[in-house]
Short mmCIF file of C-alpha atoms in Angstrom, two decimals:
data_model
loop_
_atom_site.label_atom_id
_atom_site.label_comp_id
_atom_site.label_asym_id
_atom_site.label_seq_id
_atom_site.Cartn_x
_atom_site.Cartn_y
_atom_site.Cartn_z
CA UNK A 1 -29.58 -10.09 18.89
CA UNK A 2 -27.83 -10.74 22.20
CA UNK A 3 -26.12 -13.82 20.83
CA UNK A 4 -25.06 -11.97 17.68
CA UNK A 5 -23.62 -9.08 19.73
CA UNK A 6 -21.68 -11.59 21.85
CA UNK A 7 -20.34 -13.31 18.77
CA UNK A 8 -19.29 -10.01 17.21
CA UNK A 9 -17.76 -8.92 20.46
CA UNK A 10 -15.57 -12.00 20.37
CA UNK A 11 -14.52 -11.14 16.81
CA UNK A 12 -13.68 -7.55 17.54
CA UNK A 13 -11.76 -8.35 20.75
CA UNK A 14 -9.22 -10.25 18.65
CA UNK A 15 -8.30 -6.99 16.97
CA UNK A 16 -7.25 -5.25 20.15
CA UNK A 17 -5.91 -8.30 21.97
CA UNK A 18 -3.85 -9.46 19.08
CA UNK A 19 -2.22 -6.07 18.46
CA UNK A 20 -0.89 -7.30 15.09
CA UNK A 21 0.47 -4.13 13.62
CA UNK A 22 3.99 -2.89 14.26
CA UNK A 23 2.55 0.21 15.96
CA UNK A 24 0.64 -1.94 18.47
CA UNK A 25 3.54 -4.26 19.05
CA UNK A 26 5.86 -1.31 19.72
CA UNK A 27 3.44 0.30 22.10
CA UNK A 28 2.81 -2.82 24.14
CA UNK A 29 6.53 -3.38 24.48
CA UNK A 30 6.63 -0.23 26.58
CA UNK A 31 8.95 1.51 24.17
CA UNK A 32 6.40 4.04 22.84
CA UNK A 33 4.57 6.85 24.63
CA UNK A 34 2.38 9.76 23.57
CA UNK A 35 2.76 11.93 26.68
CA UNK A 36 5.79 13.31 28.43
CA UNK A 37 6.90 11.48 31.54
CA UNK A 38 9.21 12.40 34.39
CA UNK A 39 12.19 10.26 35.35
CA UNK A 40 10.41 9.04 38.47
CA UNK A 41 7.32 8.09 36.53
CA UNK A 42 9.41 6.32 33.87
CA UNK A 43 10.69 4.01 36.59
CA UNK A 44 7.11 3.23 37.59
CA UNK A 45 6.25 2.78 33.88
CA UNK A 46 8.94 0.13 33.54
CA UNK A 47 7.86 -1.54 36.80
CA UNK A 48 4.30 -1.68 35.48
CA UNK A 49 5.33 -3.38 32.30
CA UNK A 50 7.62 -5.81 34.09
CA UNK A 51 4.73 -6.85 36.34
CA UNK A 52 2.50 -7.41 33.30
CA UNK A 53 4.61 -10.40 32.33
CA UNK A 54 3.01 -12.48 35.10
CA UNK A 55 -0.70 -12.81 35.80
CA UNK A 56 -0.21 -13.05 39.54
CA UNK A 57 1.36 -9.52 39.45
CA UNK A 58 -1.32 -7.76 37.42
CA UNK A 59 -2.57 -5.92 40.50
CA UNK A 60 0.99 -4.52 41.02
CA UNK A 61 1.08 -3.43 37.44
CA UNK A 62 -2.21 -1.60 37.94
CA UNK A 63 -0.87 0.06 41.09
CA UNK A 64 2.21 1.33 39.22
CA UNK A 65 0.18 2.95 36.44
CA UNK A 66 -2.31 4.43 38.96
CA UNK A 67 0.59 5.92 40.94
CA UNK A 68 1.76 7.70 37.78
CA UNK A 69 -1.77 9.15 37.31
CA UNK A 70 -1.79 10.34 40.89
CA UNK A 71 1.49 12.15 40.29
CA UNK A 72 0.46 13.44 36.84
CA UNK A 73 -3.24 13.59 36.05
CA UNK A 74 -2.55 14.54 32.41
CA UNK A 75 -0.47 11.46 31.54
CA UNK A 76 -2.44 9.71 28.72
CA UNK A 77 -0.17 6.64 28.65
CA UNK A 78 -0.67 5.84 32.34
CA UNK A 79 -4.47 6.14 31.89
CA UNK A 80 -4.36 3.81 28.93
CA UNK A 81 -2.29 1.16 30.64
CA UNK A 82 -4.42 1.41 33.79
CA UNK A 83 -7.37 0.71 31.48
CA UNK A 84 -5.54 -2.19 29.86
CA UNK A 85 -4.73 -3.81 33.21
CA UNK A 86 -8.38 -3.49 34.16
CA UNK A 87 -9.48 -5.20 30.96
CA UNK A 88 -7.15 -8.20 31.34
CA UNK A 89 -8.49 -8.53 34.90
CA UNK A 90 -12.06 -8.70 33.51
CA UNK A 91 -13.09 -5.22 34.61
CA UNK A 92 -14.29 -3.72 31.31
CA UNK A 93 -16.42 -0.99 32.82
CA UNK A 94 -13.43 0.38 34.75
CA UNK A 95 -11.24 -0.06 31.70
CA UNK A 96 -13.65 2.03 29.63
CA UNK A 97 -13.24 4.99 31.95
CA UNK A 98 -9.47 4.91 31.78
CA UNK A 99 -9.43 4.38 28.00
CA UNK A 100 -11.75 7.35 27.57
CA UNK A 101 -9.45 9.58 29.60
CA UNK A 102 -6.38 8.34 27.69
CA UNK A 103 -7.95 9.07 24.31
CA UNK A 104 -9.12 12.46 25.36
CA UNK A 105 -5.70 13.49 26.67
CA UNK A 106 -3.83 12.11 23.70
CA UNK A 107 -5.58 14.56 21.28
CA UNK A 108 -5.97 12.08 18.39
CA UNK A 109 -2.34 10.98 18.39
CA UNK A 110 -2.91 7.36 19.23
CA UNK A 111 -4.70 4.69 17.18
CA UNK A 112 -4.09 2.22 20.05
CA UNK A 113 -6.19 4.35 22.46
CA UNK A 114 -9.05 4.76 20.06
CA UNK A 115 -9.17 1.14 19.10
CA UNK A 116 -9.19 -0.24 22.58
CA UNK A 117 -11.82 2.33 23.61
CA UNK A 118 -13.94 1.34 20.62
CA UNK A 119 -13.55 -2.35 21.30
CA UNK A 120 -14.42 -2.14 24.95
CA UNK A 121 -17.40 0.17 24.38
CA UNK A 122 -18.71 -2.24 21.71
CA UNK A 123 -18.45 -5.18 24.06
CA UNK A 124 -20.39 -3.21 26.73
CA UNK A 125 -23.11 -2.31 24.29
CA UNK A 126 -22.23 1.32 23.81
CA UNK A 127 -22.50 1.26 20.04
CA UNK A 128 -22.69 5.07 19.65
CA UNK A 129 -19.32 5.62 21.30
CA UNK A 130 -17.78 2.63 19.52
CA UNK A 131 -18.86 3.86 16.07
CA UNK A 132 -17.66 7.39 16.90
CA UNK A 133 -14.17 6.11 17.70
CA UNK A 134 -13.98 3.92 14.62
CA UNK A 135 -14.95 6.95 12.46
CA UNK A 136 -12.15 8.89 14.21
CA UNK A 137 -9.70 6.09 13.42
CA UNK A 138 -10.61 6.38 9.76
CA UNK A 139 -10.25 10.18 9.86
CA UNK A 140 -6.92 10.37 11.70
CA UNK A 141 -5.41 7.05 10.65
CA UNK A 142 -6.82 6.35 7.11
CA UNK A 143 -3.89 4.08 6.21
CA UNK A 144 -4.90 1.55 8.93
CA UNK A 145 -7.52 -1.07 8.18
CA UNK A 146 -8.89 -1.36 11.75
CA UNK A 147 -11.09 1.74 11.60
CA UNK A 148 -12.86 0.53 8.43
CA UNK A 149 -13.11 -3.00 9.94
CA UNK A 150 -14.76 -1.58 13.09
CA UNK A 151 -17.27 0.46 11.10
CA UNK A 152 -18.15 -2.72 9.21
CA UNK A 153 -18.67 -4.64 12.39
CA UNK A 154 -20.75 -2.05 14.20
CA UNK A 155 -22.96 -1.80 11.08
CA UNK A 156 -24.28 -5.30 11.71
CA UNK A 157 -25.91 -4.05 14.88
CA UNK A 158 -26.62 -0.42 13.91
CA UNK A 159 -28.19 -1.57 10.65
CA UNK A 160 -26.35 0.50 8.01
CA UNK A 161 -25.12 -2.72 6.36
CA UNK A 162 -24.49 -1.24 2.92
CA UNK A 163 -22.04 1.15 4.53
CA UNK A 164 -20.65 -1.75 6.52
CA UNK A 165 -19.90 -3.81 3.38
CA UNK A 166 -18.28 -0.83 1.76
CA UNK A 167 -15.95 -0.33 4.70
CA UNK A 168 -15.24 -4.05 4.96
CA UNK A 169 -14.07 -3.98 1.37
CA UNK A 170 -11.81 -1.03 2.15
CA UNK A 171 -10.35 -2.86 5.14
CA UNK A 172 -9.71 -6.01 3.05
CA UNK A 173 -7.99 -3.95 0.38
CA UNK A 174 -5.62 -2.42 2.94
CA UNK A 175 -4.97 -5.83 4.58
CA UNK A 176 -4.12 -7.27 1.16
CA UNK A 177 -1.74 -4.34 0.48
CA UNK A 178 0.06 -5.20 3.70
CA UNK A 179 0.21 -8.86 2.62
CA UNK A 180 -2.06 -9.87 5.54
CA UNK A 181 -4.44 -12.68 4.71
CA UNK A 182 -8.08 -12.54 5.93
CA UNK A 183 -8.79 -14.78 8.90
CA UNK A 184 -11.89 -16.68 9.96
CA UNK A 185 -13.30 -13.65 11.77
CA UNK A 186 -13.06 -11.60 8.61
CA UNK A 187 -14.65 -14.33 6.55
CA UNK A 188 -17.55 -14.46 9.01
CA UNK A 189 -18.08 -10.67 8.92
CA UNK A 190 -17.98 -10.64 5.17
CA UNK A 191 -20.50 -13.46 5.07
CA UNK A 192 -22.87 -11.70 7.45
CA UNK A 193 -22.65 -8.38 5.65
CA UNK A 194 -23.18 -9.95 2.20
CA UNK A 195 -26.23 -11.82 3.53
CA UNK A 196 -27.59 -8.63 5.05
CA UNK A 197 -27.06 -6.88 1.70
CA UNK A 198 -28.96 -9.60 -0.19
CA UNK A 199 -25.84 -10.92 -1.89
CA UNK A 200 -26.60 -14.49 -0.88
CA UNK A 201 -24.49 -16.34 -3.53
CA UNK A 202 -21.44 -14.19 -2.78
CA UNK A 203 -21.74 -14.86 0.97
CA UNK A 204 -21.49 -18.65 0.76
CA UNK A 205 -17.78 -19.05 0.06
CA UNK A 206 -17.01 -16.83 3.10
CA UNK A 207 -19.19 -18.93 5.38
CA UNK A 208 -17.62 -22.09 4.07
CA UNK A 209 -14.13 -20.69 4.82
CA UNK A 210 -14.92 -20.20 8.49
CA UNK A 211 -17.33 -23.13 8.94
CA UNK A 212 -15.10 -25.22 11.18
CA UNK A 213 -14.56 -22.39 13.67
CA UNK A 214 -18.15 -21.04 13.88
CA UNK A 215 -20.36 -24.00 13.07
CA UNK A 216 -21.77 -24.10 16.64
CA UNK A 217 -22.54 -20.36 16.82
CA UNK A 218 -26.11 -19.21 16.35
CA UNK A 219 -25.10 -16.04 14.53
CA UNK A 220 -23.12 -17.99 11.99
CA UNK A 221 -25.82 -20.67 11.47
CA UNK A 222 -28.60 -18.09 11.13
CA UNK A 223 -26.95 -16.18 8.32
CA UNK A 224 -25.38 -19.20 6.61
CA UNK A 225 -28.70 -21.13 6.53
CA UNK A 226 -30.56 -18.11 5.29
CA UNK A 227 -28.14 -17.52 2.42
CA UNK A 228 -28.30 -21.21 1.53
CA UNK A 229 -32.06 -21.15 1.53
CA UNK A 230 -32.28 -18.07 -0.66
CA UNK A 231 -29.82 -19.43 -3.18
CA UNK A 232 -31.64 -22.80 -3.25
CA UNK A 233 -34.90 -20.95 -4.04
CA UNK A 234 -33.26 -19.04 -6.87
CA UNK A 235 -31.62 -22.16 -8.35
CA UNK A 236 -34.45 -24.54 -7.41
CA UNK A 237 -31.84 -26.70 -5.71
CA UNK A 238 -33.58 -29.13 -3.35
CA UNK A 239 -30.25 -30.53 -2.02
CA UNK A 240 -29.15 -27.06 -0.98
CA UNK A 241 -32.50 -26.40 0.57
CA UNK A 242 -32.20 -29.48 2.78
CA UNK A 243 -28.75 -28.38 3.80
CA UNK A 244 -30.11 -24.98 4.76
CA UNK A 245 -32.88 -26.61 6.85
CA UNK A 246 -30.35 -28.86 8.56
CA UNK A 247 -28.16 -25.93 9.55
CA UNK A 248 -31.16 -23.87 10.65
CA UNK A 249 -32.10 -26.66 13.02
CA UNK A 250 -28.79 -26.27 14.82
CA UNK A 251 -29.74 -22.80 16.00
CA UNK A 252 -30.35 -22.97 19.75
CA UNK A 253 -32.07 -19.62 20.32
CA UNK A 254 -34.44 -19.23 17.40
CA UNK A 255 -36.47 -16.61 19.33
CA UNK A 256 -33.62 -14.17 18.63
CA UNK A 257 -33.93 -14.54 14.86
CA UNK A 258 -35.86 -11.91 12.95
CA UNK A 259 -39.41 -12.73 12.07
CA UNK A 260 -38.54 -12.37 8.40
CA UNK A 261 -36.00 -15.18 8.55
CA UNK A 262 -38.15 -17.42 10.74
CA UNK A 263 -41.01 -17.09 8.23
CA UNK A 264 -38.69 -18.15 5.41
CA UNK A 265 -38.07 -21.44 7.20
CA UNK A 266 -41.76 -22.22 7.79
CA UNK A 267 -41.86 -24.97 5.13
#
């Protein structure tokens, strides 16, 4: 379970770090804000973003945003950027606090705040908060695929995988409408959810699409080998069975696999 959570955390972090939508790109350019800001604080805001361009100046960027907070404790944008600078300096627990304050102060106006809060809380293992924020994203920003995607991803740990697959299909539909192709992370998540829903044959093309990227990951090999094995049993395909066994043997931490799956491979 720990390995799977780590793998899924890596997947979900690409959503917030990539900031692929125009909304995210606009916000992280410093041109968009959700809270009013004084002229003095706007100068600090610009200084903070300028410092973000260079890793060696990250601490100065943090200082600028924290100075805004000190002057105006209700400024949601300063809290968010203080959280962001913490995250890129590998301080996720501190980032979570600032993200939470930013989202609370923004009063459901910002998808960026909710998504980064959801992502960080997921990575820290706070699945209840993460799921709550993804549900809020769907409620307040239904035209965005990220909320549905997040619900799908958290379902793999929470266990409501039927709900997860339903939301993953919704996310894919919106991505397609925006002419955005699914990437390897999405293929992996689809594969895992289809396996968990007993749709073994349907899962295989998704695993094959992302094989080169994830072939060394236990979470990938666990679900891929299991689907291969189940399909081989249905089709009485010995060659596929041997392929399943070969991939299963690549799993480094078999003690983290469920007893149900381990028993299937006791041949």
